[in-house]
Amino acid sequence: MNSELRTGDALFIVDVQNDFCPGGALAVPEGDAVVPVLNRWIKRARAASLPIYASRDWHPREHSSFEHQDGQWPQHCVQGTEGAALHPELALPDDARILDKGTKLERDEYSAFQAGPLAEELRGAGINRLWLGGLAQDVCVRQTALDARKAGFDVVLIEAATRPIDAEGGREALEEMRNAGVQVMPGDNKA
Ligand code: VGL
Ligand code: ZN
């Protein structure tokens, strides 16, 4: 696969937050393993002067997706808490664009495309391809990749830069993303 970065590319990092890492409220197994991989991609993106986007799951304390509100998930990524903070070792530059999602009480947003006019913003910035990684492979990375494809973007999933909550769900998500035209880049491409 051609993994050369070029004009029109952006790095897109999904929900690399403490609550999705080991010890967090909704921990993804080995979730923190994506951090050093993504830090190498951040360096590459900066060297190529490419923009970097990072989404955050950013819920109000009584969000409808939480079990105590009859939702599906344990309480996680509550706005302003340590659990919602980006992983402290993720080396995001100051000019990275942070995108919050899941901020409305009554609805969940697995993808930043569901939270605002992101496709328009990306197009306006001349972006046509996203290099994607983050958490979780079977939930928010999956939805972000599918929404990006629907909006007409090329998507490359950096497989080493993502982990699923559930292994089987992760395999299904990979298959679904591939079927939607996502290029899955195996390995870390350390070059
Ligand atoms: C996520 C479950 C609930 C994710 C967010 O970021 O993958 N998963 N909220
Ligand atoms: Zn959530």
PDB file of C-alpha atoms and ligand atoms in Angstrom:
ATOM      1  CA  MET A   1       0.000   0.000   0.000  1.00  0.00           C
ATOM      2  CA  ASN A   2       1.128   3.526  -0.701  1.00  0.00           C
ATOM      3  CA  SER A   3       1.556   5.017   2.747  1.00  0.00           C
ATOM      4  CA  GLU A   4       3.117   8.257   1.586  1.00  0.00           C
ATOM      5  CA  LEU A   5       1.566  11.268   3.218  1.00  0.00           C
ATOM      6  CA  ARG A   6       0.492  13.969   0.801  1.00  0.00           C
ATOM      7  CA  THR A   7      -1.326  17.269   0.622  1.00  0.00           C
ATOM      8  CA  GLY A   8      -5.024  16.680   1.316  1.00  0.00           C
ATOM      9  CA  ASP A   9      -4.300  14.195   4.095  1.00  0.00           C
ATOM     10  CA  ALA A  10      -5.093  14.670   7.766  1.00  0.00           C
ATOM     11  CA  LEU A  11      -4.359  12.572  10.831  1.00  0.00           C
ATOM     12  CA  PHE A  12      -7.553  11.812  12.744  1.00  0.00           C
ATOM     13  CA  ILE A  13      -7.258  10.463  16.293  1.00  0.00           C
ATOM     14  CA  VAL A  14     -10.386   9.074  17.959  1.00  0.00           C
ATOM     15  CA  ASP A  15     -11.012   9.215  21.729  1.00  0.00           C
ATOM     16  CA  VAL A  16      -7.564   8.449  23.158  1.00  0.00           C
ATOM     17  CA  GLN A  17      -8.838   9.279  26.653  1.00  0.00           C
ATOM     18  CA  ASN A  18      -8.003   7.916  30.101  1.00  0.00           C
ATOM     19  CA  ASP A  19     -11.368   6.190  30.539  1.00  0.00           C
ATOM     20  CA  PHE A  20     -10.694   4.034  27.453  1.00  0.00           C
ATOM     21  CA  CYS A  21      -7.253   3.003  28.703  1.00  0.00           C
ATOM     22  CA  PRO A  22      -6.388   0.342  31.307  1.00  0.00           C
ATOM     23  CA  GLY A  23      -7.608   1.517  34.726  1.00  0.00           C
ATOM     24  CA  GLY A  24     -10.309   3.685  33.139  1.00  0.00           C
ATOM     25  CA  ALA A  25     -14.080   3.426  33.469  1.00  0.00           C
ATOM     26  CA  LEU A  26     -14.577   1.762  30.067  1.00  0.00           C
ATOM     27  CA  ALA A  27     -11.131   0.322  29.543  1.00  0.00           C
ATOM     28  CA  VAL A  28     -10.172  -1.067  26.153  1.00  0.00           C
ATOM     29  CA  PRO A  29      -7.672  -3.942  26.518  1.00  0.00           C
ATOM     30  CA  GLU A  30      -4.222  -2.523  25.656  1.00  0.00           C
ATOM     31  CA  GLY A  31      -5.891   0.792  24.854  1.00  0.00           C
ATOM     32  CA  ASP A  32      -2.775   2.711  25.875  1.00  0.00           C
ATOM     33  CA  ALA A  33      -0.689   0.749  23.348  1.00  0.00           C
ATOM     34  CA  VAL A  34      -1.978   3.082  20.644  1.00  0.00           C
ATOM     35  CA  VAL A  35      -0.253   6.097  22.211  1.00  0.00           C
ATOM     36  CA  PRO A  36       3.382   5.505  21.114  1.00  0.00           C
ATOM     37  CA  VAL A  37       2.190   4.461  17.647  1.00  0.00           C
ATOM     38  CA  LEU A  38       0.088   7.594  17.276  1.00  0.00           C
ATOM     39  CA  ASN A  39       2.915   9.758  18.568  1.00  0.00           C
ATOM     40  CA  ARG A  40       5.051   8.565  15.654  1.00  0.00           C
ATOM     41  CA  TRP A  41       2.210   9.459  13.270  1.00  0.00           C
ATOM     42  CA  ILE A  42       1.848  12.873  14.876  1.00  0.00           C
ATOM     43  CA  LYS A  43       5.528  13.497  14.144  1.00  0.00           C
ATOM     44  CA  ARG A  44       5.105  12.356  10.553  1.00  0.00           C
ATOM     45  CA  ALA A  45       2.011  14.489  10.053  1.00  0.00           C
ATOM     46  CA  ARG A  46       3.785  17.551  11.454  1.00  0.00           C
ATOM     47  CA  ALA A  47       6.847  16.937   9.315  1.00  0.00           C
ATOM     48  CA  ALA A  48       4.543  16.937   6.286  1.00  0.00           C
ATOM     49  CA  SER A  49       2.642  20.037   7.549  1.00  0.00           C
ATOM     50  CA  LEU A  50      -0.616  18.075   7.696  1.00  0.00           C
ATOM     51  CA  PRO A  51      -3.454  18.993  10.053  1.00  0.00           C
ATOM     52  CA  ILE A  52      -4.261  16.843  13.084  1.00  0.00           C
ATOM     53  CA  TYR A  53      -7.753  16.286  14.442  1.00  0.00           C
ATOM     54  CA  ALA A  54      -8.580  14.590  17.748  1.00  0.00           C
ATOM     55  CA  SER A  55     -12.068  13.686  18.916  1.00  0.00           C
ATOM     56  CA  ARG A  56     -13.080  13.374  22.554  1.00  0.00           C
ATOM     57  CA  ASP A  57     -16.057  11.525  23.980  1.00  0.00           C
ATOM     58  CA  TRP A  58     -17.398  14.338  26.169  1.00  0.00           C
ATOM     59  CA  HIS A  59     -20.534  13.411  28.070  1.00  0.00           C
ATOM     60  CA  PRO A  60     -22.679  15.269  30.581  1.00  0.00           C
ATOM     61  CA  ARG A  61     -22.781  13.461  33.956  1.00  0.00           C
ATOM     62  CA  GLU A  62     -26.321  12.124  33.398  1.00  0.00           C
ATOM     63  CA  HIS A  63     -25.818  11.082  29.773  1.00  0.00           C
ATOM     64  CA  SER A  64     -28.439   8.710  28.352  1.00  0.00           C
ATOM     65  CA  SER A  65     -25.772   6.203  27.264  1.00  0.00           C
ATOM     66  CA  PHE A  66     -24.893   5.445  30.916  1.00  0.00           C
ATOM     67  CA  GLU A  67     -26.177   2.354  32.709  1.00  0.00           C
ATOM     68  CA  HIS A  68     -27.686   4.412  35.515  1.00  0.00           C
ATOM     69  CA  GLN A  69     -29.809   6.109  32.833  1.00  0.00           C
ATOM     70  CA  ASP A  70     -30.763   2.742  31.299  1.00  0.00           C
ATOM     71  CA  GLY A  71     -28.044   3.081  28.704  1.00  0.00           C
ATOM     72  CA  GLN A  72     -25.510   0.551  27.489  1.00  0.00           C
ATOM     73  CA  TRP A  73     -22.258   1.780  29.007  1.00  0.00           C
ATOM     74  CA  PRO A  74     -20.758   2.382  32.426  1.00  0.00           C
ATOM     75  CA  GLN A  75     -20.400   6.070  33.199  1.00  0.00           C
ATOM     76  CA  HIS A  76     -17.353   7.321  31.257  1.00  0.00           C
ATOM     77  CA  CYS A  77     -15.743  10.441  29.821  1.00  0.00           C
ATOM     78  CA  VAL A  78     -17.723  12.875  31.941  1.00  0.00           C
ATOM     79  CA  GLN A  79     -16.883  16.422  30.804  1.00  0.00           C
ATOM     80  CA  GLY A  80     -13.981  17.959  32.682  1.00  0.00           C
ATOM     81  CA  THR A  81     -13.024  14.833  34.654  1.00  0.00           C
ATOM     82  CA  GLU A  82      -9.660  13.073  34.664  1.00  0.00           C
ATOM     83  CA  GLY A  83     -11.268  10.123  32.890  1.00  0.00           C
ATOM     84  CA  ALA A  84     -12.293  12.347  30.003  1.00  0.00           C
ATOM     85  CA  ALA A  85      -8.827  13.870  29.621  1.00  0.00           C
ATOM     86  CA  LEU A  86      -6.747  12.833  26.656  1.00  0.00           C
ATOM     87  CA  HIS A  87      -4.030  10.321  27.572  1.00  0.00           C
ATOM     88  CA  PRO A  88      -1.247  12.354  29.193  1.00  0.00           C
ATOM     89  CA  GLU A  89       1.414  10.909  26.896  1.00  0.00           C
ATOM     90  CA  LEU A  90      -0.419  11.642  23.670  1.00  0.00           C
ATOM     91  CA  ALA A  91       1.821  14.319  22.140  1.00  0.00           C
ATOM     92  CA  LEU A  92      -0.786  16.467  20.424  1.00  0.00           C
ATOM     93  CA  PRO A  93       0.507  19.784  19.104  1.00  0.00           C
ATOM     94  CA  ASP A  94      -1.154  22.956  20.388  1.00  0.00           C
ATOM     95  CA  ASP A  95      -2.778  23.585  17.034  1.00  0.00           C
ATOM     96  CA  ALA A  96      -4.493  20.192  16.864  1.00  0.00           C
ATOM     97  CA  ARG A  97      -8.235  20.578  16.359  1.00  0.00           C
ATOM     98  CA  ILE A  98     -10.171  19.017  19.255  1.00  0.00           C
ATOM     99  CA  LEU A  99     -13.686  17.808  18.430  1.00  0.00           C
ATOM    100  CA  ASP A 100     -16.085  17.025  21.276  1.00  0.00           C
ATOM    101  CA  LYS A 101     -18.969  14.633  20.742  1.00  0.00           C
ATOM    102  CA  GLY A 102     -21.654  12.961  22.831  1.00  0.00           C
ATOM    103  CA  THR A 103     -22.284  16.265  24.593  1.00  0.00           C
ATOM    104  CA  LYS A 104     -26.073  16.186  24.300  1.00  0.00           C
ATOM    105  CA  LEU A 105     -27.981  14.387  27.079  1.00  0.00           C
ATOM    106  CA  GLU A 106     -30.444  12.461  24.969  1.00  0.00           C
ATOM    107  CA  ARG A 107     -28.336  11.163  22.126  1.00  0.00           C
ATOM    108  CA  ASP A 108     -25.044   9.355  21.706  1.00  0.00           C
ATOM    109  CA  GLU A 109     -22.556  10.282  19.014  1.00  0.00           C
ATOM    110  CA  TYR A 110     -19.993   7.603  18.236  1.00  0.00           C
ATOM    111  CA  SER A 111     -18.483   9.728  15.494  1.00  0.00           C
ATOM    112  CA  ALA A 112     -17.497  13.395  15.412  1.00  0.00           C
ATOM    113  CA  PHE A 113     -19.282  13.546  12.047  1.00  0.00           C
ATOM    114  CA  GLN A 114     -22.555  13.152  13.987  1.00  0.00           C
ATOM    115  CA  ALA A 115     -21.736  16.043  16.302  1.00  0.00           C
ATOM    116  CA  GLY A 116     -21.379  18.919  13.848  1.00  0.00           C
ATOM    117  CA  PRO A 117     -20.592  19.965  10.285  1.00  0.00           C
ATOM    118  CA  LEU A 118     -17.252  18.157  10.256  1.00  0.00           C
ATOM    119  CA  ALA A 119     -17.354  16.977   6.643  1.00  0.00           C
ATOM    120  CA  GLU A 120     -17.818  20.578   5.493  1.00  0.00           C
ATOM    121  CA  GLU A 121     -15.008  21.721   7.752  1.00  0.00           C
ATOM    122  CA  LEU A 122     -12.620  19.098   6.383  1.00  0.00           C
ATOM    123  CA  ARG A 123     -13.546  19.838   2.785  1.00  0.00           C
ATOM    124  CA  GLY A 124     -13.094  23.533   3.458  1.00  0.00           C
ATOM    125  CA  ALA A 125      -9.581  22.762   4.672  1.00  0.00           C
ATOM    126  CA  GLY A 126      -8.854  20.901   1.428  1.00  0.00           C
ATOM    127  CA  ILE A 127      -8.782  17.500   3.103  1.00  0.00           C
ATOM    128  CA  ASN A 128      -9.769  14.416   1.134  1.00  0.00           C
ATOM    129  CA  ARG A 129      -8.098  11.552   3.014  1.00  0.00           C
ATOM    130  CA  LEU A 130      -7.990  10.645   6.705  1.00  0.00           C
ATOM    131  CA  TRP A 131      -5.346   8.537   8.425  1.00  0.00           C
ATOM    132  CA  LEU A 132      -7.322   7.106  11.302  1.00  0.00           C
ATOM    133  CA  GLY A 133      -6.470   5.584  14.662  1.00  0.00           C
ATOM    134  CA  GLY A 134      -7.645   5.572  18.271  1.00  0.00           C
ATOM    135  CA  LEU A 135     -10.305   3.954  20.458  1.00  0.00           C
ATOM    136  CA  ALA A 136     -12.333   1.907  20.298  1.00  0.00           C
ATOM    137  CA  GLN A 137     -11.947  -0.021  17.060  1.00  0.00           C
ATOM    138  CA  ASP A 138     -15.386  -1.660  17.383  1.00  0.00           C
ATOM    139  CA  VAL A 139     -17.301   1.464  18.434  1.00  0.00           C
ATOM    140  CA  CYS A 140     -16.167   5.012  17.764  1.00  0.00           C
ATOM    141  CA  VAL A 141     -13.323   4.302  15.323  1.00  0.00           C
ATOM    142  CA  ARG A 142     -15.692   2.075  13.351  1.00  0.00           C
ATOM    143  CA  GLN A 143     -18.413   4.738  13.224  1.00  0.00           C
ATOM    144  CA  THR A 144     -15.959   7.523  12.375  1.00  0.00           C
ATOM    145  CA  ALA A 145     -14.521   5.500   9.487  1.00  0.00           C
ATOM    146  CA  LEU A 146     -17.976   4.632   8.129  1.00  0.00           C
ATOM    147  CA  ASP A 147     -19.233   8.210   8.387  1.00  0.00           C
ATOM    148  CA  ALA A 148     -16.088   9.521   6.705  1.00  0.00           C
ATOM    149  CA  ARG A 149     -16.582   7.103   3.816  1.00  0.00           C
ATOM    150  CA  LYS A 150     -20.256   8.106   3.505  1.00  0.00           C
ATOM    151  CA  ALA A 151     -19.162  11.725   3.289  1.00  0.00           C
ATOM    152  CA  GLY A 152     -16.810  10.812   0.444  1.00  0.00           C
ATOM    153  CA  PHE A 153     -13.418  10.824   2.173  1.00  0.00           C
ATOM    154  CA  ASP A 154     -10.729   8.259   1.561  1.00  0.00           C
ATOM    155  CA  VAL A 155      -9.854   6.537   4.820  1.00  0.00           C
ATOM    156  CA  VAL A 156      -6.770   4.618   5.849  1.00  0.00           C
ATOM    157  CA  LEU A 157      -7.096   2.817   9.168  1.00  0.00           C
ATOM    158  CA  ILE A 158      -3.735   2.421  10.929  1.00  0.00           C
ATOM    159  CA  GLU A 159      -4.360  -1.006  12.403  1.00  0.00           C
ATOM    160  CA  ALA A 160      -1.537  -0.809  14.947  1.00  0.00           C
ATOM    161  CA  ALA A 161      -3.016   2.449  16.230  1.00  0.00           C
ATOM    162  CA  THR A 162      -6.365   1.020  17.285  1.00  0.00           C
ATOM    163  CA  ARG A 163      -7.740  -1.588  19.732  1.00  0.00           C
ATOM    164  CA  PRO A 164     -11.261  -2.982  20.233  1.00  0.00           C
ATOM    165  CA  ILE A 165     -13.270  -3.316  23.450  1.00  0.00           C
ATOM    166  CA  ASP A 166     -14.187  -6.819  22.310  1.00  0.00           C
ATOM    167  CA  ALA A 167     -11.935  -8.935  20.078  1.00  0.00           C
ATOM    168  CA  GLU A 168     -14.741 -10.468  18.007  1.00  0.00           C
ATOM    169  CA  GLY A 169     -16.421  -7.096  17.648  1.00  0.00           C
ATOM    170  CA  GLY A 170     -13.090  -5.727  16.512  1.00  0.00           C
ATOM    171  CA  ARG A 171     -12.824  -8.318  13.723  1.00  0.00           C
ATOM    172  CA  GLU A 172     -16.383  -7.623  12.595  1.00  0.00           C
ATOM    173  CA  ALA A 173     -15.689  -3.908  12.586  1.00  0.00           C
ATOM    174  CA  LEU A 174     -12.589  -4.402  10.422  1.00  0.00           C
ATOM    175  CA  GLU A 175     -14.630  -6.405   7.928  1.00  0.00           C
ATOM    176  CA  GLU A 176     -17.388  -3.803   7.858  1.00  0.00           C
ATOM    177  CA  MET A 177     -14.895  -0.972   7.393  1.00  0.00           C
ATOM    178  CA  ARG A 178     -13.138  -2.847   4.575  1.00  0.00           C
ATOM    179  CA  ASN A 179     -16.476  -3.443   2.869  1.00  0.00           C
ATOM    180  CA  ALA A 180     -17.134   0.286   3.051  1.00  0.00           C
ATOM    181  CA  GLY A 181     -13.878   0.963   1.220  1.00  0.00           C
ATOM    182  CA  VAL A 182     -11.616   1.716   4.161  1.00  0.00           C
ATOM    183  CA  GLN A 183      -7.997   0.749   3.466  1.00  0.00           C
ATOM    184  CA  VAL A 184      -6.672  -1.157   6.443  1.00  0.00           C
ATOM    185  CA  MET A 185      -2.960  -0.619   6.838  1.00  0.00           C
ATOM    186  CA  PRO A 186      -1.507  -3.536   8.748  1.00  0.00           C
ATOM    187  CA  GLY A 187       1.434  -3.021  11.050  1.00  0.00           C
ATOM    188  CA  ASP A 188       2.927   0.175  12.273  1.00  0.00           C
ATOM    189  CA  ASN A 189       4.723   1.410   9.142  1.00  0.00           C
ATOM    190  CA  LYS A 190       7.679   2.615  11.147  1.00  0.00           C
ATOM    191  CA  ALA A 191       9.436   3.884   8.038  1.00  0.00           C
TER     192      ALA A 191
HETATM  193  C1  VGL B   1     -16.899   4.800  22.873  1.00  0.00           C
HETATM  194  C2  VGL B   1     -18.375   3.417  23.963  1.00  0.00           C
HETATM  195  C3  VGL B   1     -19.072   4.504  24.441  1.00  0.00           C
HETATM  196  C4  VGL B   1     -15.683   4.932  22.010  1.00  0.00           C
HETATM  197  C5  VGL B   1     -17.577   5.888  23.340  1.00  0.00           C
HETATM  198  O1  VGL B   1     -15.040   5.997  22.021  1.00  0.00           O
HETATM  199  O2  VGL B   1     -15.362   3.964  21.276  1.00  0.00           O
HETATM  200  N1  VGL B   1     -17.305   3.566  23.183  1.00  0.00           N
HETATM  201  N2  VGL B   1     -18.666   5.731  24.133  1.00  0.00           N
HETATM  202 ZN    ZN B   2     -19.343   7.416  25.216  1.00  0.00          ZN
END
